[in-house]
Coordinates of C-alpha atoms in Angstrom, one line a residue:
M1 CA 101.1 120.5 128.4
K2 CA 100.5 125.7 129.1
E3 CA 99.5 126.9 126.6
E4 CA 102.7 129.4 126.7
N5 CA 105.2 126.0 126.8
L6 CA 104.0 124.8 123.8
I7 CA 104.3 128.1 121.5
E8 CA 107.9 128.0 123.3
L9 CA 108.5 124.5 121.8
I10 CA 107.1 125.7 118.4
Q11 CA 108.3 128.6 118.2
K12 CA 112.1 127.0 119.1
Y13 CA 111.7 124.0 116.4
D14 CA 109.2 125.5 114.0
S15 CA 111.0 125.5 110.9
P16 CA 111.9 124.9 106.9
G17 CA 112.6 121.0 106.9
P18 CA 112.1 117.4 105.0
R19 CA 109.0 115.7 104.9
Y20 CA 111.1 112.4 105.1
T21 CA 109.2 110.3 102.0
S22 CA 112.9 109.3 101.3
Y23 CA 115.9 109.6 102.4
P24 CA 118.1 111.2 101.6
A25 CA 115.6 114.6 100.2
V26 CA 115.2 114.5 96.7
P27 CA 117.5 117.8 96.7
H28 CA 120.6 116.1 98.7
W29 CA 120.6 112.7 96.3
N30 CA 124.0 112.7 94.1
G31 CA 122.8 112.2 90.6
L32 CA 121.3 109.5 88.1
P33 CA 122.8 106.0 87.8
K34 CA 123.5 104.9 85.0
K35 CA 120.9 103.5 83.0
E36 CA 122.5 99.8 83.1
K37 CA 122.9 99.7 86.6
W38 CA 119.1 100.8 87.3
L39 CA 117.6 98.3 85.2
Q40 CA 120.6 95.6 86.0
A41 CA 119.3 95.8 90.0
L42 CA 115.4 96.0 88.7
N43 CA 115.9 92.7 86.7
R44 CA 117.6 91.1 90.6
D45 CA 115.4 93.1 92.5
F46 CA 111.7 92.6 90.9
K47 CA 111.7 88.8 92.0
D48 CA 108.6 89.4 94.8
G49 CA 106.6 91.6 92.1
I50 CA 106.5 95.2 92.2
D51 CA 104.5 97.7 93.0
L52 CA 103.1 100.0 90.3
Y53 CA 103.0 104.4 90.6
I54 CA 101.2 105.9 87.1
H55 CA 100.8 109.5 87.9
I56 CA 98.1 111.1 85.5
P57 CA 99.2 115.2 85.7
F58 CA 96.3 116.5 84.0
C59 CA 94.4 118.9 85.7
Q60 CA 90.9 120.7 84.5
S61 CA 91.8 123.0 87.2
L62 CA 93.8 125.5 89.4
C63 CA 94.4 124.4 93.0
R64 CA 96.3 127.3 94.4
Y65 CA 97.2 125.6 97.0
C66 CA 98.7 122.5 95.4
G67 CA 102.6 121.9 95.1
C68 CA 102.0 119.1 92.8
N69 CA 103.5 118.3 89.7
R70 CA 100.7 119.0 87.5
L71 CA 99.9 120.0 83.9
I72 CA 95.7 122.9 83.9
K73 CA 94.3 121.2 80.7
R74 CA 90.4 122.0 79.3
D75 CA 91.4 119.3 76.8
R76 CA 90.6 115.5 77.1
S77 CA 92.2 114.7 74.1
W78 CA 95.9 115.5 76.5
G79 CA 95.0 112.4 78.5
R80 CA 94.7 110.1 75.6
E81 CA 98.1 110.8 74.3
Y82 CA 99.5 110.7 77.3
V83 CA 98.5 107.0 78.1
G84 CA 100.1 106.2 74.4
Y85 CA 103.7 107.2 76.3
L86 CA 102.7 105.1 79.3
K87 CA 102.7 102.6 76.7
K88 CA 106.2 103.4 75.4
E89 CA 107.5 104.1 78.6
W90 CA 106.3 100.4 80.0
E91 CA 107.0 98.5 77.1
I92 CA 110.5 99.9 77.4
Y93 CA 110.2 98.0 81.0
L94 CA 109.1 95.1 79.7
R95 CA 111.2 94.7 77.3
N96 CA 114.2 94.5 80.0
I97 CA 112.9 92.6 82.0
E98 CA 112.1 89.7 78.8
E99 CA 115.4 90.0 77.7
N100 CA 117.6 89.7 81.0
S101 CA 115.4 87.2 83.3
H102 CA 113.8 84.4 83.2
Q103 CA 111.0 85.0 85.1
T104 CA 107.7 86.2 85.3
L105 CA 106.8 90.2 86.3
K106 CA 103.8 90.0 88.7
I107 CA 102.4 92.9 89.9
N108 CA 101.7 93.5 93.4
S109 CA 99.8 96.3 93.4
I110 CA 99.0 100.0 91.5
H111 CA 98.5 103.0 92.2
L112 CA 97.1 105.6 89.9
G113 CA 98.1 109.7 91.7
G114 CA 98.1 112.6 90.1
G115 CA 97.1 115.7 88.8
T116 CA 93.8 113.9 88.9
P117 CA 93.6 110.5 88.0
T118 CA 89.9 110.3 86.2
F119 CA 91.5 113.3 84.3
L120 CA 91.8 110.1 81.5
D121 CA 88.5 109.6 79.5
P122 CA 86.7 106.2 80.9
I123 CA 87.8 104.9 77.4
D124 CA 91.4 106.1 78.0
L125 CA 91.6 104.8 82.3
Q126 CA 90.0 101.3 80.6
Q127 CA 93.1 100.2 77.8
L128 CA 95.3 102.6 80.2
L129 CA 94.3 99.5 82.7
S130 CA 94.4 96.8 80.0
L131 CA 97.9 97.1 80.0
F132 CA 98.8 96.6 83.4
E133 CA 96.2 93.6 84.2
P134 CA 97.8 90.2 81.8
F135 CA 100.7 91.1 85.3
T136 CA 98.6 91.3 87.8
S137 CA 99.1 88.7 91.4
K138 CA 96.6 87.0 92.7
S139 CA 97.1 88.8 96.0
F140 CA 96.8 92.4 93.8
K141 CA 95.4 95.6 95.5
G142 CA 94.3 99.1 93.2
A143 CA 93.6 102.3 95.0
A144 CA 93.5 105.4 93.0
E145 CA 93.2 109.1 93.9
I146 CA 89.9 111.1 93.3
D147 CA 88.2 114.0 92.5
P148 CA 84.9 114.3 93.2
R149 CA 84.2 117.1 90.5
V150 CA 85.0 114.7 87.6
T151 CA 85.0 111.6 87.8
Q152 CA 82.2 109.8 86.8
R153 CA 80.3 106.8 87.5
E154 CA 81.7 105.3 84.1
H155 CA 85.5 105.6 85.8
I156 CA 84.1 104.1 89.0
N157 CA 82.7 100.8 87.3
I158 CA 86.1 100.3 85.2
F159 CA 88.0 100.9 88.9
K160 CA 85.9 97.5 89.7
D161 CA 86.3 96.1 86.5
F162 CA 90.4 95.8 87.1
N163 CA 90.0 95.2 91.4
F164 CA 90.8 98.5 92.6
T165 CA 89.2 98.5 96.1
R166 CA 90.5 101.3 97.3
F167 CA 90.5 104.7 96.7
S168 CA 91.3 108.8 98.3
L169 CA 89.3 110.9 98.0
G170 CA 91.0 115.1 97.8
V171 CA 87.9 116.8 100.3
Q172 CA 91.1 119.6 101.7
D173 CA 87.8 121.1 103.2
F174 CA 84.6 121.5 103.1
D175 CA 84.0 125.1 104.2
P176 CA 82.9 127.6 101.2
E177 CA 84.7 130.3 102.2
V178 CA 88.2 128.2 102.2
Q179 CA 86.6 126.4 99.1
K180 CA 86.6 129.3 97.1
A181 CA 89.6 131.4 98.3
C182 CA 91.9 127.8 97.8
G183 CA 89.7 128.2 94.0
R184 CA 88.5 124.1 94.5
I185 CA 84.7 125.0 94.4
Q186 CA 82.9 120.7 95.7
P187 CA 80.9 121.2 98.5
F188 CA 79.7 118.3 100.8
E189 CA 76.5 116.4 98.4
M190 CA 79.4 116.1 95.3
V191 CA 81.3 114.1 97.5
E192 CA 78.7 112.2 99.2
E193 CA 77.9 111.5 96.4
S194 CA 80.9 110.3 95.3
V195 CA 81.6 108.0 98.2
S196 CA 78.4 106.5 97.8
L197 CA 78.9 105.1 94.1
L198 CA 82.1 103.9 95.2
R199 CA 81.0 101.8 98.1
N200 CA 78.5 100.7 96.2
A201 CA 81.4 99.7 93.3
G202 CA 83.0 97.9 96.1
A203 CA 85.3 99.8 97.8
K204 CA 87.0 98.4 100.8
E205 CA 89.2 101.3 102.2
I206 CA 88.6 105.5 101.4
N207 CA 90.8 107.6 102.2
F208 CA 90.0 112.1 102.3
D209 CA 93.5 113.7 102.0
L210 CA 92.5 117.2 104.6
I211 CA 94.7 119.8 104.7
Y212 CA 95.0 122.5 108.3
G213 CA 96.8 125.3 108.4
L214 CA 95.1 126.5 104.8
P215 CA 93.7 130.5 104.2
L216 CA 90.3 131.3 106.7
Q217 CA 90.4 127.9 108.0
T218 CA 89.6 128.7 111.9
R219 CA 89.4 126.7 114.7
D220 CA 85.0 126.3 113.8
S221 CA 85.7 125.8 110.5
I222 CA 87.5 122.7 111.1
K223 CA 85.4 121.6 113.7
R224 CA 82.5 121.9 110.6
T225 CA 84.8 119.6 108.6
I226 CA 86.1 116.8 110.3
Q227 CA 82.3 117.1 111.2
L228 CA 80.9 116.5 108.1
V229 CA 83.4 113.7 107.8
K230 CA 81.9 112.1 110.3
K231 CA 79.1 111.5 108.3
L232 CA 80.8 109.5 105.5
K233 CA 83.3 107.3 107.9
P234 CA 86.1 106.8 105.5
E235 CA 88.5 104.2 107.0
T236 CA 91.3 106.5 106.8
I237 CA 92.1 110.3 107.2
A238 CA 95.0 112.3 106.0
L239 CA 95.3 114.9 107.6
Y240 CA 98.4 117.4 106.0
G241 CA 99.5 120.9 107.0
Y242 CA 99.2 123.3 104.3
A243 CA 102.9 123.7 103.0
H244 CA 103.2 127.6 101.6
V245 CA 106.5 127.0 99.8
P246 CA 105.5 129.4 96.6
W247 CA 109.1 129.2 95.1
V248 CA 108.7 126.0 94.3
A249 CA 104.9 126.1 93.6
P250 CA 104.0 129.7 92.4
A251 CA 100.1 129.6 92.5
Q252 CA 99.9 129.5 95.9
K253 CA 100.9 133.3 95.9
L254 CA 97.1 134.0 95.6
L255 CA 96.8 132.9 98.7
E256 CA 98.6 135.2 100.5
K257 CA 96.1 138.4 99.9
Y258 CA 94.6 136.7 103.2
S259 CA 95.1 135.4 106.2
I260 CA 97.4 131.6 106.6
P261 CA 97.7 129.9 109.8
K262 CA 101.4 129.5 111.2
G263 CA 103.1 128.5 114.0
F264 CA 100.9 127.9 117.3
E265 CA 97.9 128.7 115.2
K266 CA 98.2 125.8 113.0
R267 CA 98.7 123.7 115.3
T268 CA 95.7 124.6 117.2
L269 CA 93.7 123.6 113.6
Y270 CA 95.1 120.1 113.5
D271 CA 94.7 119.3 117.3
Y272 CA 91.6 120.6 117.4
A273 CA 90.7 118.4 114.4
R274 CA 92.6 114.9 116.3
V275 CA 90.5 115.2 119.4
E276 CA 87.5 115.1 116.9
L277 CA 89.1 112.4 115.0
D278 CA 89.7 110.5 117.8
Q279 CA 85.8 110.9 120.1
M280 CA 85.1 109.4 116.3
K281 CA 87.5 106.0 117.6
Y282 CA 90.2 107.0 114.8
K283 CA 93.5 105.6 115.7
E284 CA 96.7 108.0 115.0
I285 CA 99.3 106.8 113.0
G286 CA 102.8 108.5 112.7
L287 CA 102.9 111.7 111.1
D288 CA 99.3 113.2 109.8
H289 CA 97.4 109.9 109.5
F290 CA 94.5 108.5 110.6
S291 CA 93.4 105.1 110.8
L292 CA 89.8 103.1 111.6
E293 CA 91.2 100.0 113.6
Q294 CA 90.6 97.5 110.9
T295 CA 91.9 99.0 107.9
S296 CA 95.1 96.8 106.3
L297 CA 96.8 100.9 107.7
W298 CA 96.6 100.3 111.3
Q299 CA 96.8 96.1 110.4
A300 CA 100.1 97.2 109.6
Y301 CA 101.0 99.6 111.4
S302 CA 100.0 97.7 115.0
E303 CA 102.7 94.9 113.3
G304 CA 105.7 96.3 112.9
Q305 CA 104.9 96.4 109.0
L306 CA 103.5 100.1 108.1
K307 CA 106.1 101.6 104.9
R308 CA 106.6 105.5 104.3
N309 CA 107.5 106.5 100.4
F310 CA 106.4 108.6 97.5
M311 CA 103.1 108.1 98.3
G312 CA 102.7 109.0 101.6
Y313 CA 102.4 106.1 104.3
T314 CA 102.0 102.6 102.9
T315 CA 101.1 98.7 103.8
Q316 CA 103.0 97.5 100.0
V317 CA 106.2 95.6 100.6
S318 CA 107.3 94.5 97.3
P319 CA 111.5 95.9 97.2
V320 CA 110.6 98.0 94.1
T321 CA 108.4 100.7 92.9
L322 CA 107.7 101.5 90.0
G323 CA 106.9 104.8 88.7
L324 CA 105.7 105.9 85.5
G325 CA 105.0 108.7 84.3
V326 CA 105.9 112.5 83.7
S327 CA 108.0 113.1 87.3
S328 CA 107.3 109.6 88.7
I329 CA 110.2 108.1 91.1
S330 CA 110.6 104.4 91.0
Q331 CA 112.9 102.9 94.4
S332 CA 114.3 100.3 94.6
P333 CA 117.2 98.8 98.1
Q334 CA 119.7 100.8 96.2
F335 CA 118.3 103.0 93.4
F336 CA 115.5 106.0 93.5
V337 CA 115.3 107.3 90.3
Q338 CA 112.9 110.0 88.8
N339 CA 111.2 110.8 85.0
H340 CA 111.2 114.5 83.1
K341 CA 109.5 116.5 85.4
D342 CA 108.8 118.6 81.8
L343 CA 106.0 116.9 79.0
K344 CA 108.0 117.7 76.0
K345 CA 111.2 116.4 77.7
Y346 CA 109.6 113.4 79.0
Y347 CA 107.9 112.2 75.5
D348 CA 110.8 112.7 73.7
A349 CA 112.4 110.5 75.1
L350 CA 110.0 108.1 74.9
D351 CA 110.2 109.7 71.2
R352 CA 113.8 108.2 71.3
G353 CA 112.9 105.1 72.3
Q354 CA 115.0 105.9 75.8
L355 CA 113.7 105.8 79.7
P356 CA 113.2 109.5 80.2
L357 CA 114.8 108.9 83.5
F358 CA 116.9 113.0 84.4
H359 CA 117.4 112.5 88.6
G360 CA 118.9 109.8 90.2
H361 CA 120.4 108.5 93.7
T362 CA 122.4 105.5 94.6
M363 CA 122.5 104.6 97.9
S364 CA 125.4 104.0 100.1
D365 CA 126.0 102.5 103.7
Q366 CA 125.1 105.7 105.0
D367 CA 122.5 106.3 103.8
L368 CA 121.3 102.6 104.5
I369 CA 121.0 103.2 108.1
I370 CA 119.8 106.5 108.3
S371 CA 117.5 106.3 105.8
R372 CA 116.7 102.9 108.2
M373 CA 116.2 104.8 111.3
I374 CA 114.2 107.5 110.0
Q375 CA 111.4 105.2 108.6
N376 CA 110.6 103.8 112.1
L377 CA 110.5 107.5 113.3
F378 CA 107.9 107.9 111.1
C379 CA 107.1 104.4 111.1
K380 CA 107.2 102.5 114.2
G381 CA 107.1 105.8 116.4
H382 CA 110.8 104.1 118.2
T383 CA 114.7 103.0 116.9
Q384 CA 118.1 102.3 117.7
V385 CA 119.6 105.6 117.7
D386 CA 122.7 104.6 115.3
T387 CA 126.0 107.2 115.4
S388 CA 128.3 105.2 113.4
P389 CA 127.9 106.4 110.1
Y390 CA 128.8 109.9 111.2
E391 CA 131.9 112.3 111.8
A392 CA 132.9 112.1 114.6
S393 CA 131.9 116.2 115.2
F394 CA 128.6 115.4 113.9
G395 CA 127.4 111.8 116.0
R396 CA 128.4 114.4 118.9
L397 CA 125.9 116.6 117.9
V398 CA 123.9 114.2 117.7
M399 CA 123.9 112.8 120.0
E400 CA 124.3 116.7 122.6
K401 CA 120.7 117.9 120.1
L402 CA 119.0 114.5 121.4
I403 CA 120.1 115.2 125.1
M404 CA 118.3 118.7 124.6
M405 CA 115.1 116.8 122.9
N406 CA 114.9 114.7 126.2
K407 CA 114.6 117.5 128.2
D408 CA 112.5 118.9 126.5
G409 CA 109.9 116.4 126.3
L410 CA 109.8 114.9 122.7
I411 CA 112.0 112.3 123.3
E412 CA 112.6 109.4 126.0
W413 CA 115.6 106.9 125.9
K414 CA 117.3 104.1 127.0
N415 CA 120.4 101.9 126.0
K416 CA 120.8 103.7 122.5
E417 CA 116.5 103.1 122.2
M418 CA 114.6 106.3 121.2
N419 CA 110.8 107.0 122.1
L420 CA 108.2 108.9 121.2
T421 CA 106.4 110.7 124.1
K422 CA 103.4 112.6 123.1
L423 CA 104.1 115.7 122.8
G424 CA 106.7 114.3 120.4
Q425 CA 104.8 113.4 117.5
I426 CA 103.9 116.8 117.0
F427 CA 107.6 117.2 116.6
L428 CA 108.2 114.2 114.0
R429 CA 110.1 115.9 111.9
N430 CA 112.8 117.8 113.7
I431 CA 113.1 114.5 115.6
A432 CA 114.5 113.1 112.1
M433 CA 115.8 115.9 111.4
I434 CA 118.7 115.4 113.9
F435 CA 120.1 111.9 112.0
D436 CA 120.1 114.3 108.2
P437 CA 124.0 114.7 107.9
N438 CA 122.9 116.5 104.6
L439 CA 120.8 119.5 106.3
Q440 CA 121.9 122.7 106.3
S441 CA 120.6 125.6 108.7
N442 CA 117.5 126.6 107.8
D443 CA 117.4 125.5 104.4
Q444 CA 114.7 127.5 102.7
R445 CA 114.3 124.5 100.5
F446 CA 111.3 122.7 102.5
S447 CA 107.8 123.7 103.8
R448 CA 107.7 124.5 107.2
T449 CA 107.6 121.5 110.4
V450 CA 104.8 122.8 112.5

């Protein structure tokens, strides 16, 4: 496609929109279900095991680009107290399951996210993982997010002891000037050492998180970053677009004194990286993800089994994801529930012996149909178009937008089967937004789609 035509399409479609790690997106949830209903659903749906997400919110320093729920603390004793409260939360769920079910709980996977999971002292990390070891299934998979700046050999040895074999490293960018602007100084040699330690400890799959669209990034700088990535050969790469949302993450205002790539300029950074990754035999998957062919992620994608949730793309198959920790989100086929984002409120609820839930959503029949279409688009690149959930006027609007996107070359469709084109991959979020009746025009609560 000619450059001027792509510029036109980006100008036409680039707008605020969800990343669809859930449908409905969190701002459109209809409210916390009764806790009794959530616990009943948990008891009903956990029979095939659960996936566990544990959020560790603490970081020792502020990364200015970050929009995650995190707390900046120097003193690691905060982590020790926090592990005690994670234990309280886990015990509430265990009591509920033991009292209301005759089946044994199985944990199919654990994902430690943050924040910075390795903010925890090694002894605290060991105590945390010991809580769950008696419940892990034979096919258990352990994964953790790693910050090379604070991760010690002892952390990695503990992960090995508990059969963690998948790790995601926050790399973002190797350019020193970009790192300095973003407040995350992390030389290549530091990442190289972490990768070496993980490989020696038996890591099977390593992922790098990279970000394009950061301040001071150029085509040349991102190309140099990808060449350094090539030396370490992670199995998967997440290449996220920088989401500038200072109304959510006020520290991002510190970046506005720099040149921040936008629109077509930002997109060319992704395309430069994509070309380099293609030459390195990485395959593009869905939105912003790349994988070598031998990985579990690629296998799930090839077999049509890939899923998308709050952790991004996943191979998890359990019907229930249980989130522990401040701001964590749990999911069952019928419900979403989220813990308090405020640490004090999270602690106070657990001190009262209550689950620290504050927000959620109950899925309607309409939600389930729309969610399935959006999941198919993000995970398979195609979907059956079903307008039955919509009022007649919105259903007509959906069809009108699909016709327009077909003319623009973003999709192909026949007999209600819609397929993304290579060009449409760029506008995946926009295409999914067509099916979302919750969106208002130019909803500024979301990051931009391109």
